[in-house]
Coordinates of C-alpha atoms in Angstrom, one line a residue:
M86 CA -30.1 157.1 -37.0
A87 CA -32.5 156.8 -40.1
K88 CA -35.5 154.3 -39.7
K89 CA -35.0 151.1 -41.8
K90 CA -38.0 150.8 -44.8
K91 CA -39.8 147.9 -44.1
I92 CA -39.5 145.5 -47.2
V93 CA -43.2 143.6 -48.5
V94 CA -42.7 141.5 -51.0
D95 CA -45.7 139.6 -52.6
L96 CA -44.1 136.1 -53.4
D97 CA -47.7 135.1 -54.8
L98 CA -46.1 131.6 -55.0
P99 CA -49.0 128.3 -55.5
K100 CA -50.6 127.6 -52.4
D101 CA -52.4 124.3 -52.2
D102 CA -55.8 124.3 -54.0
P103 CA -58.8 124.8 -51.6
T104 CA -61.3 123.5 -54.0
Q105 CA -61.6 119.5 -53.3
R106 CA -61.3 120.4 -49.4
N107 CA -64.3 122.6 -49.7
F108 CA -66.2 120.3 -52.0
L109 CA -65.7 117.5 -49.2
I110 CA -66.9 119.5 -46.7
I111 CA -70.2 120.6 -48.4
L112 CA -70.3 117.0 -49.7
F113 CA -70.5 116.0 -45.9
V114 CA -72.5 118.2 -44.2
S115 CA -75.5 118.1 -47.0
I116 CA -75.5 114.8 -46.8
M117 CA -75.5 114.7 -42.7
L118 CA -78.4 117.4 -43.3
G119 CA -80.1 115.0 -46.1
T120 CA -80.1 112.6 -43.9
C121 CA -81.8 114.1 -41.2
S122 CA -84.7 115.4 -43.4
G123 CA -84.8 111.8 -44.7
L124 CA -85.5 110.5 -41.4
F125 CA -87.3 113.0 -40.5
W126 CA -89.6 112.4 -43.3
I127 CA -90.0 108.7 -43.3
T128 CA -90.7 108.7 -39.5
N129 CA -93.7 111.0 -40.6
S130 CA -94.6 109.2 -43.5
G131 CA -96.3 105.9 -42.2
F132 CA -94.2 103.9 -44.1
L133 CA -92.4 103.2 -40.5
P134 CA -95.9 101.3 -38.7
T135 CA -96.2 102.0 -35.0
A136 CA -98.1 99.6 -32.4
N137 CA -100.9 102.9 -32.0
G138 CA -100.6 104.0 -35.6
E139 CA -99.6 107.3 -34.7
P140 CA -96.4 108.8 -36.5
M141 CA -93.1 107.7 -34.7
F142 CA -91.8 111.0 -34.7
T143 CA -94.5 112.4 -32.6
N144 CA -94.1 109.1 -30.5
L145 CA -90.7 109.4 -30.1
A146 CA -90.6 113.2 -29.3
C147 CA -93.6 113.3 -26.8
S148 CA -92.5 110.4 -24.7
T149 CA -88.9 112.4 -24.6
I150 CA -90.5 115.4 -24.1
T151 CA -92.6 114.4 -21.4
G152 CA -91.2 110.8 -20.1
N153 CA -94.5 109.2 -20.7
Q154 CA -93.5 106.0 -22.5
A155 CA -97.1 105.2 -23.1
F156 CA -97.1 107.3 -26.3
N157 CA -94.5 104.3 -27.5
G158 CA -97.2 101.8 -26.1
P159 CA -100.1 100.2 -28.3
G160 CA -103.3 102.4 -26.9
T161 CA -104.1 105.5 -29.3
P162 CA -102.6 108.6 -27.2
T163 CA -105.8 110.1 -25.5
Y164 CA -106.3 114.0 -25.0
A165 CA -105.1 114.3 -21.8
M166 CA -101.5 112.5 -23.1
N167 CA -101.6 114.8 -26.3
E168 CA -102.0 118.1 -23.8
S169 CA -99.1 117.3 -22.2
C170 CA -96.8 117.4 -25.0
S171 CA -95.8 120.8 -26.4
I172 CA -95.9 119.8 -30.0
L173 CA -99.2 117.7 -29.9
K174 CA -101.3 120.6 -27.9
D175 CA -104.5 121.3 -29.1
N176 CA -105.4 125.0 -29.3
P177 CA -108.3 126.7 -30.2
Q178 CA -109.9 127.9 -33.5
T179 CA -112.0 131.2 -34.0
V180 CA -115.0 130.8 -36.5
V181 CA -116.5 134.3 -37.3
W182 CA -120.4 135.1 -38.3
E183 CA -121.0 138.6 -39.3
E184 CA -123.7 140.5 -40.4
T185 CA -122.3 143.7 -42.5
E186 CA -125.7 144.8 -44.0
G187 CA -127.8 144.4 -40.6
W188 CA -130.8 143.4 -40.2
E189 CA -133.5 146.4 -40.3
N190 CA -137.2 147.8 -38.9
V191 CA -136.4 144.9 -36.3
E192 CA -138.9 144.1 -33.5
R193 CA -137.8 140.8 -32.6
A194 CA -135.6 138.8 -35.1
G195 CA -132.9 135.8 -34.7
S196 CA -131.0 133.2 -36.2
S197 CA -130.2 129.5 -35.1
F198 CA -126.3 128.4 -35.3
D199 CA -124.2 125.3 -34.8
M200 CA -121.6 125.3 -32.3
P201 CA -118.8 123.4 -33.2
G202 CA -116.4 121.6 -30.9
I203 CA -115.6 118.5 -29.1
D204 CA -117.4 116.3 -26.7
R205 CA -116.4 117.1 -23.0
D206 CA -116.5 113.3 -22.2
F207 CA -113.8 113.0 -24.8
V208 CA -111.2 115.4 -22.9
E209 CA -111.1 113.7 -19.5
G210 CA -110.9 116.2 -17.0
I211 CA -108.7 118.8 -19.3
V212 CA -110.8 122.2 -18.6
V213 CA -111.9 123.4 -21.9
T214 CA -113.3 126.1 -22.4
Q215 CA -114.8 127.6 -25.9
P216 CA -115.7 131.4 -25.7
V217 CA -118.0 133.3 -27.5
T218 CA -118.0 137.2 -28.2
V219 CA -120.5 139.1 -29.7
T220 CA -119.9 142.8 -30.9
C221 CA -123.0 144.9 -31.9
T222 CA -124.2 147.8 -33.1
L223 CA -127.8 149.3 -33.0
S224 CA -129.7 152.4 -34.1
A225 CA -133.3 153.7 -33.7
Q226 CA -134.7 156.7 -33.9
E227 CA -135.6 157.3 -30.7
P228 CA -134.7 155.4 -27.9
T229 CA -135.6 151.8 -27.5
P230 CA -135.3 149.1 -25.0
Y231 CA -133.6 145.8 -26.0
T232 CA -132.5 142.6 -25.2
V233 CA -130.2 140.5 -26.6
A234 CA -129.7 137.1 -26.0
I235 CA -128.2 133.5 -26.8
R236 CA -130.7 130.4 -26.0
D237 CA -130.0 126.2 -25.9
K238 CA -132.0 124.0 -28.4
Y239 CA -134.2 123.6 -25.0
K240 CA -135.2 127.3 -25.0
M241 CA -133.0 127.8 -22.1
T242 CA -131.0 131.2 -22.2
V243 CA -127.4 130.9 -21.9
A244 CA -126.6 134.7 -22.1
Y245 CA -128.3 138.0 -22.4
N246 CA -127.8 141.9 -21.9
Q247 CA -130.1 144.7 -22.1
G248 CA -129.5 148.0 -23.3
V249 CA -131.6 150.5 -24.7
A250 CA -130.6 151.5 -28.4
G251 CA -130.1 155.3 -29.7
V252 CA -128.7 156.8 -27.0
D253 CA -124.6 158.2 -26.2
G254 CA -123.1 155.2 -24.5
D255 CA -125.0 152.2 -25.0
D256 CA -123.4 148.8 -24.9
C257 CA -124.9 145.8 -26.5
N258 CA -121.9 143.6 -26.5
L259 CA -122.2 140.0 -25.1
F260 CA -119.9 137.6 -23.6
V261 CA -120.2 134.0 -22.7
E262 CA -117.2 132.3 -21.0
D263 CA -118.0 128.9 -22.2
L264 CA -120.4 128.0 -24.8
Q265 CA -120.5 124.0 -25.0
P266 CA -120.5 122.4 -28.2
G267 CA -124.0 121.3 -29.8
E268 CA -126.7 122.1 -32.3
R269 CA -129.4 124.7 -32.7
Y270 CA -128.5 127.0 -30.7
E271 CA -130.2 130.9 -31.5
F272 CA -129.2 134.3 -31.1
G273 CA -131.8 137.1 -31.3
F274 CA -132.6 140.5 -30.7
W275 CA -136.0 142.0 -29.6
V276 CA -137.5 145.4 -28.1
D277 CA -139.3 145.8 -24.7
E278 CA -141.8 148.0 -25.7
Q279 CA -145.1 147.5 -28.1
D280 CA -144.5 150.0 -31.3
Q281 CA -140.8 150.3 -31.2
V282 CA -138.3 149.0 -33.8
L283 CA -135.2 148.9 -33.9
S284 CA -133.8 150.1 -37.3
N285 CA -130.6 148.5 -38.4
I286 CA -128.8 146.0 -36.4
K287 CA -125.2 144.7 -37.2
F288 CA -123.1 142.4 -35.5
R289 CA -119.9 140.2 -35.0
F290 CA -120.7 136.6 -33.7
E291 CA -116.7 135.2 -32.7
A292 CA -116.6 131.7 -31.1
Q293 CA -113.6 129.8 -30.6
Y294 CA -113.4 126.1 -30.6
Y295 CA -111.6 123.0 -29.8
D296 CA -111.6 120.2 -32.5
G297 CA -109.5 117.8 -31.0
I298 CA -106.9 117.4 -32.9
P299 CA -103.2 118.7 -32.2
D300 CA -103.0 121.7 -33.9
N301 CA -99.9 119.9 -35.8
M302 CA -101.3 116.9 -36.8
N303 CA -104.4 116.6 -39.3
N304 CA -107.1 114.0 -38.9
K305 CA -105.4 110.9 -40.1
S306 CA -102.9 111.6 -37.8
L307 CA -100.4 112.5 -40.6
W308 CA -97.7 115.4 -39.4
L309 CA -98.6 118.9 -40.5
G310 CA -96.1 121.4 -38.5
P311 CA -97.4 124.9 -37.8
T312 CA -98.8 127.0 -40.0
L313 CA -96.9 130.3 -41.9
G314 CA -97.9 133.1 -39.9
D315 CA -101.7 134.0 -40.7
S316 CA -101.8 131.9 -43.8
Q317 CA -102.4 128.4 -44.6
I318 CA -99.1 127.5 -45.7
R319 CA -97.2 124.9 -43.9
P320 CA -93.5 124.3 -45.0
M321 CA -92.7 122.5 -42.2
I322 CA -95.6 119.7 -43.8
F323 CA -93.7 115.9 -43.3
L324 CA -94.3 115.8 -47.5
N325 CA -91.9 118.8 -47.8
F326 CA -89.1 116.8 -46.2
F327 CA -89.0 113.9 -49.2
G328 CA -88.0 116.7 -51.9
L329 CA -85.4 118.4 -49.2
T330 CA -83.6 115.0 -49.0
F331 CA -83.1 115.1 -52.3
F332 CA -82.2 118.4 -52.8
L333 CA -79.8 118.6 -50.0
Y334 CA -78.3 115.6 -51.4
I335 CA -77.4 116.6 -54.6
F336 CA -77.6 120.7 -54.8
P337 CA -75.3 122.2 -52.6
A338 CA -72.2 120.1 -53.4
S339 CA -73.5 120.3 -57.3
Y340 CA -73.2 123.9 -56.8
Y341 CA -70.2 124.1 -55.6
A342 CA -68.6 122.2 -57.9
E343 CA -70.6 124.1 -61.3
R344 CA -69.4 127.5 -59.5
V345 CA -65.8 126.1 -59.6
A346 CA -66.5 125.1 -63.4
L347 CA -67.5 128.4 -64.6
K348 CA -64.7 130.0 -63.6
R349 CA -62.5 127.7 -64.8
N350 CA -64.4 128.1 -67.9
E351 CA -64.1 131.9 -67.9
K352 CA -60.0 131.2 -67.3
E353 CA -60.2 129.1 -70.7
D354 CA -62.2 131.4 -72.5
K355 CA -58.9 133.9 -72.3
F356 CA -56.6 131.1 -72.4
P357 CA -55.9 131.0 -76.4
D358 CA -55.6 135.3 -76.0
F359 CA -53.1 135.3 -73.6
L360 CA -50.9 132.7 -76.1
R361 CA -51.6 134.7 -78.9
D362 CA -50.1 137.8 -77.4
L363 CA -47.0 135.8 -75.8
A364 CA -46.4 134.8 -79.4
E365 CA -46.3 138.2 -80.5
Y366 CA -44.4 139.4 -78.1
W367 CA -42.1 136.3 -78.7
K368 CA -41.8 137.2 -82.2
G369 CA -41.1 140.8 -81.4
G370 CA -37.9 139.6 -79.7
L371 CA -38.3 139.4 -76.0
S372 CA -38.1 136.4 -74.1
M373 CA -40.7 134.4 -72.3
T374 CA -40.0 136.3 -68.9
V375 CA -40.0 139.4 -70.1
A376 CA -43.2 138.7 -72.5
V377 CA -45.2 137.0 -69.4
Q378 CA -44.1 140.3 -67.0
T379 CA -45.0 142.5 -69.2
L380 CA -48.4 141.0 -70.2
A381 CA -49.2 141.1 -66.6
T382 CA -49.9 144.2 -66.8
S383 CA -52.4 143.6 -69.7
E384 CA -56.9 142.8 -69.1
Y385 CA -57.3 138.8 -69.4
G386 CA -60.6 139.4 -67.7
A387 CA -60.8 135.6 -65.2
L388 CA -57.0 135.1 -66.1
N389 CA -55.6 138.1 -64.5
D390 CA -54.8 136.5 -61.5
E391 CA -52.8 133.7 -63.1
V392 CA -50.6 136.0 -65.2
R393 CA -49.6 137.8 -62.2
K394 CA -48.7 134.7 -60.1
M395 CA -46.5 133.6 -63.3
S396 CA -44.7 137.2 -63.4
S397 CA -44.0 136.8 -59.7
Q398 CA -42.8 133.6 -60.0
L399 CA -40.4 134.7 -62.8
S400 CA -39.3 137.9 -61.1
W401 CA -38.0 135.4 -58.0
G402 CA -36.1 133.4 -60.5
V403 CA -38.5 130.4 -61.1
K404 CA -37.5 128.9 -64.6
F405 CA -40.5 129.6 -67.3
G406 CA -40.9 125.9 -67.7
D407 CA -41.9 125.3 -64.0
V408 CA -43.8 128.4 -64.2
I409 CA -46.2 127.3 -66.7
N410 CA -46.7 123.9 -65.6
I411 CA -47.8 124.9 -61.9
F412 CA -49.8 127.1 -64.0
A413 CA -51.5 124.3 -65.3
E414 CA -52.1 122.5 -62.5
R415 CA -53.5 125.4 -60.7
V416 CA -56.3 125.8 -63.7
G417 CA -56.5 122.2 -63.9
T418 CA -58.2 121.4 -66.9
P419 CA -57.9 119.5 -69.9
L420 CA -57.9 122.4 -72.4
V421 CA -55.0 124.0 -70.4
K422 CA -53.2 121.2 -69.3
R423 CA -52.2 119.9 -73.1
A424 CA -51.3 123.3 -74.4
I425 CA -48.9 124.1 -71.5
S426 CA -47.6 120.3 -72.0
L427 CA -47.2 121.1 -75.8
I428 CA -45.6 124.6 -74.9
S429 CA -43.4 123.1 -71.9
E430 CA -41.6 120.8 -74.5
A431 CA -41.0 123.0 -77.2
D432 CA -39.6 125.5 -74.6
R433 CA -37.1 122.4 -73.7
A434 CA -36.6 121.9 -77.4
G435 CA -36.0 125.1 -78.2
G436 CA -36.4 126.1 -82.2
K437 CA -39.3 128.7 -83.2
I438 CA -41.7 128.5 -80.1
S439 CA -44.0 131.1 -81.3
D440 CA -45.6 128.5 -84.0
I441 CA -46.2 126.0 -81.2
L442 CA -48.0 129.1 -79.3
I443 CA -50.0 130.1 -81.9
T444 CA -51.3 127.1 -82.9
A445 CA -51.7 126.1 -79.1
A446 CA -53.9 128.9 -78.9
N447 CA -55.8 128.0 -82.7
D448 CA -56.6 124.7 -80.6
S449 CA -57.6 125.9 -77.5
R450 CA -59.6 128.7 -79.3
E451 CA -62.0 126.3 -81.6
I452 CA -62.2 123.7 -78.6
K453 CA -64.0 126.4 -77.2
F454 CA -65.7 127.8 -80.1
L455 CA -67.2 124.0 -80.4
E456 CA -68.2 124.1 -76.9
A457 CA -70.0 127.3 -77.0
E458 CA -71.8 125.9 -80.6
R459 CA -72.8 122.6 -78.6
Q460 CA -74.1 124.7 -75.7
R461 CA -76.2 126.5 -77.9
A462 CA -77.4 123.5 -80.0
I463 CA -78.5 122.1 -76.7
G464 CA -80.0 125.3 -75.0
S465 CA -83.3 124.5 -76.8
Y466 CA -83.6 120.7 -75.9
I467 CA -82.9 122.3 -72.0
A468 CA -85.7 124.4 -72.7
V469 CA -88.2 121.2 -73.6
I470 CA -86.8 119.5 -71.0
W471 CA -87.9 122.4 -68.4
T472 CA -91.4 123.2 -70.6
S473 CA -92.1 119.4 -70.5
Y474 CA -91.2 119.1 -66.5
G475 CA -93.6 122.7 -66.3
V476 CA -96.4 121.4 -68.1
F477 CA -95.9 117.7 -66.1
L478 CA -96.0 119.7 -62.9
G479 CA -98.9 122.2 -63.9
V480 CA -101.3 118.5 -64.9
I481 CA -100.4 117.2 -61.7
V482 CA -101.5 120.2 -59.6
V483 CA -104.7 120.6 -61.3
L484 CA -105.5 117.3 -60.9
A485 CA -105.0 117.1 -56.9
K486 CA -106.6 120.6 -56.8
V487 CA -109.7 120.3 -58.9
F488 CA -110.2 116.8 -60.1
I489 CA -109.3 113.9 -57.2
P490 CA -111.3 116.5 -54.6
A491 CA -114.3 116.6 -57.2
I492 CA -114.3 112.6 -57.4
A493 CA -113.5 112.3 -53.6
D494 CA -117.0 114.5 -53.1
S495 CA -118.9 112.7 -55.4
N496 CA -118.1 109.4 -53.9
S497 CA -118.2 110.6 -50.5
G498 CA -122.3 110.0 -50.3
G499 CA -124.5 106.8 -50.0
G500 CA -123.9 103.5 -51.7
D501 CA -123.7 99.7 -50.1
G502 CA -120.0 100.5 -49.6
G503 CA -119.7 99.6 -46.3
D504 CA -117.4 101.6 -44.0
S505 CA -115.6 102.1 -47.0
G506 CA -117.9 104.4 -48.8
G507 CA -118.4 104.9 -51.9
Q508 CA -121.2 104.3 -54.5
N509 CA -122.3 101.2 -56.7
I510 CA -123.4 101.8 -60.6
G511 CA -124.4 98.9 -61.4
N512 CA -123.0 95.8 -60.0
M513 CA -119.4 97.9 -59.7
Q514 CA -118.6 99.4 -56.3
I515 CA -116.9 102.9 -56.7
R516 CA -115.3 103.0 -53.1
A517 CA -114.3 106.2 -52.2
I518 CA -110.6 107.8 -52.3
D519 CA -108.7 110.0 -49.9
P520 CA -107.6 113.0 -51.8
L521 CA -104.4 113.2 -49.3
F522 CA -102.8 109.8 -50.8
F523 CA -103.3 110.6 -54.4
L524 CA -101.6 114.0 -53.1
T525 CA -98.8 112.4 -51.7
I526 CA -98.0 110.0 -54.5
F527 CA -98.5 113.0 -56.9
Y528 CA -96.1 114.7 -55.3
Y529 CA -93.3 111.8 -55.2
G530 CA -93.7 111.8 -58.5
V531 CA -93.0 115.4 -59.1
T532 CA -90.1 114.9 -56.8
M533 CA -88.7 112.1 -59.2
Q534 CA -89.5 113.5 -62.2
A535 CA -87.3 116.4 -61.3
M536 CA -84.5 114.4 -60.6
G537 CA -84.5 112.6 -64.3
N538 CA -85.2 115.3 -65.9
G539 CA -82.5 117.7 -64.1
A540 CA -80.0 114.9 -64.6
M541 CA -80.7 114.4 -68.7
A542 CA -80.5 118.0 -68.6
G543 CA -77.1 119.1 -67.3
L544 CA -75.6 115.7 -69.1
M545 CA -76.7 117.1 -72.4
A546 CA -75.9 120.8 -71.6
T547 CA -72.2 120.3 -70.5
G548 CA -71.6 116.1 -70.1
R549 CA -71.0 117.1 -66.4
I550 CA -73.7 115.1 -63.8
T551 CA -73.2 118.1 -61.1
S552 CA -74.8 120.2 -63.6
G553 CA -77.5 117.8 -64.0
F554 CA -78.0 117.7 -60.2
K555 CA -77.9 121.5 -60.1
H556 CA -81.2 121.1 -62.5
S557 CA -82.9 118.9 -60.8
G558 CA -82.0 120.4 -57.3
M559 CA -83.9 123.5 -58.7
M560 CA -86.5 121.6 -60.2
I561 CA -87.8 120.4 -57.1
V562 CA -87.2 123.5 -55.4
L563 CA -89.7 124.6 -57.7
A564 CA -92.3 121.7 -57.0
I565 CA -92.2 122.6 -53.5
L566 CA -93.0 125.7 -54.0
V567 CA -96.1 125.1 -56.3
F568 CA -97.5 122.3 -53.8
N569 CA -97.1 124.4 -51.0
L570 CA -98.5 127.7 -52.6
I571 CA -101.6 125.7 -54.6
A572 CA -101.8 122.0 -53.9
F573 CA -101.2 121.6 -49.8
S574 CA -104.5 123.2 -48.8
P575 CA -106.2 122.7 -45.8
D576 CA -109.2 120.5 -47.9
L577 CA -106.5 118.3 -49.5
I578 CA -104.1 117.6 -46.1
G579 CA -107.1 116.9 -43.9
V580 CA -107.5 119.9 -41.9
Q581 CA -110.7 120.8 -40.5
V582 CA -111.5 124.5 -41.3
L583 CA -114.9 126.0 -41.0
D584 CA -116.3 128.3 -43.3
G585 CA -119.1 129.5 -40.7
L586 CA -121.6 128.1 -37.6
N587 CA -124.3 126.5 -39.6
Q588 CA -126.2 129.7 -39.1
S589 CA -129.9 129.4 -40.6
A590 CA -130.1 132.1 -43.9
G591 CA -131.6 135.2 -42.9
P592 CA -133.2 136.7 -39.6
Y593 CA -136.6 135.1 -38.2
S594 CA -138.9 135.8 -35.4
P595 CA -138.4 133.7 -32.7
T596 CA -141.0 133.3 -29.3
R597 CA -140.4 135.2 -26.6
L598 CA -140.9 132.5 -24.3
N599 CA -137.8 132.0 -22.0
W600 CA -135.3 133.9 -23.8
V601 CA -134.3 135.7 -20.3

């Protein structure tokens, strides 16, 4: 018995268009994410006051994590409370003092320094240790006994190590398990024998200290989030979520809508060519059904699939008038609908349909030409809008990075400003300013400028608000990147970063009394 052959038939009939459904899904998800981003921003921004002055986000999060409702109380959270919450722990920072060129021909040399850190009375019984590690390399022309030590401001030795320079295996490294914060510690070297010197001393002094401020916050109790690796970039800073909120609200759905519009435009671009070829085949004596089926093998770019669908429908006996109406609904643009409506009426009425096809093709081609001319004419204005936004963004970043900190530094000194700080010039008082306040205002202003400029650029280019929102979203992303890479530096967002241990300039010769 012969095996029956399987017949596969591809009807390729019109299916439900998922465009609107996909658009609504994307819009719903983006609104939900944007709302979450907005809530995160506003609960950290200070616009919602709390009883203890801390961000609402940390109060709610830490009360949930620890079960301690004191975070929602009127009192400022203590150091012990912060340490109990995983997002408010205070981890040590590292400061390094390194002598790469070295001290030369040393008989007795040292340098004073300050050890940063928080007052031990502030930690309320929490064990805080600030280790110090000294790695050094000594050279001498002959074996030379030496001592390396650290002593406090009362000339009492904290830690020391003794060795012999100039011999193999000498270890001059020094380790202090806990060096308490204080001023004017001394660190030095000296030889134990007269008429001997250390030819060269190189060392690296590395100290870890606690500043009492949670890692994810600054000294103004504002959420900054963790750093990105070893960099100073903080992608989770609360300000980012202001721009991200608007980006999520407008960009995903508008980008999808523009992608759909782009595909439809690509089909419209080839539609006049299809109508012209259809008219030529009709003039050649072919029926509409045969003409469409023949054109299904031609090349029409983005319109290829639509022509093949029309051919498949005609091969299964669907009337030509129904096929082109389905095609018009599937493409869904006013240009195609108008042309197909004209052709459908001509097909029902009979007569010389080729002239109608040529007229529709010319009309469609003229409309596409005018649209292209409009885009070319508006292109220069779009460039001006983007350039003006870039200039505005650059000026704002320069103000935030250079001008405002300079004013803040000049006004941070004395005067009769009281608690507010500042300086007096005659009878006029210049109040001290907070760089973070102006940085925040600048960032909000740049984001709003992105919304307005982008919407105007898109409306001028295409007349569609979705195109405008796409430009706005890209401008918001540009602002986020520029501010994070340039403006959100530690000094501007209120993060204390020590450059050194405030050590004295160069070595001096300390007294040997009480070094050991």
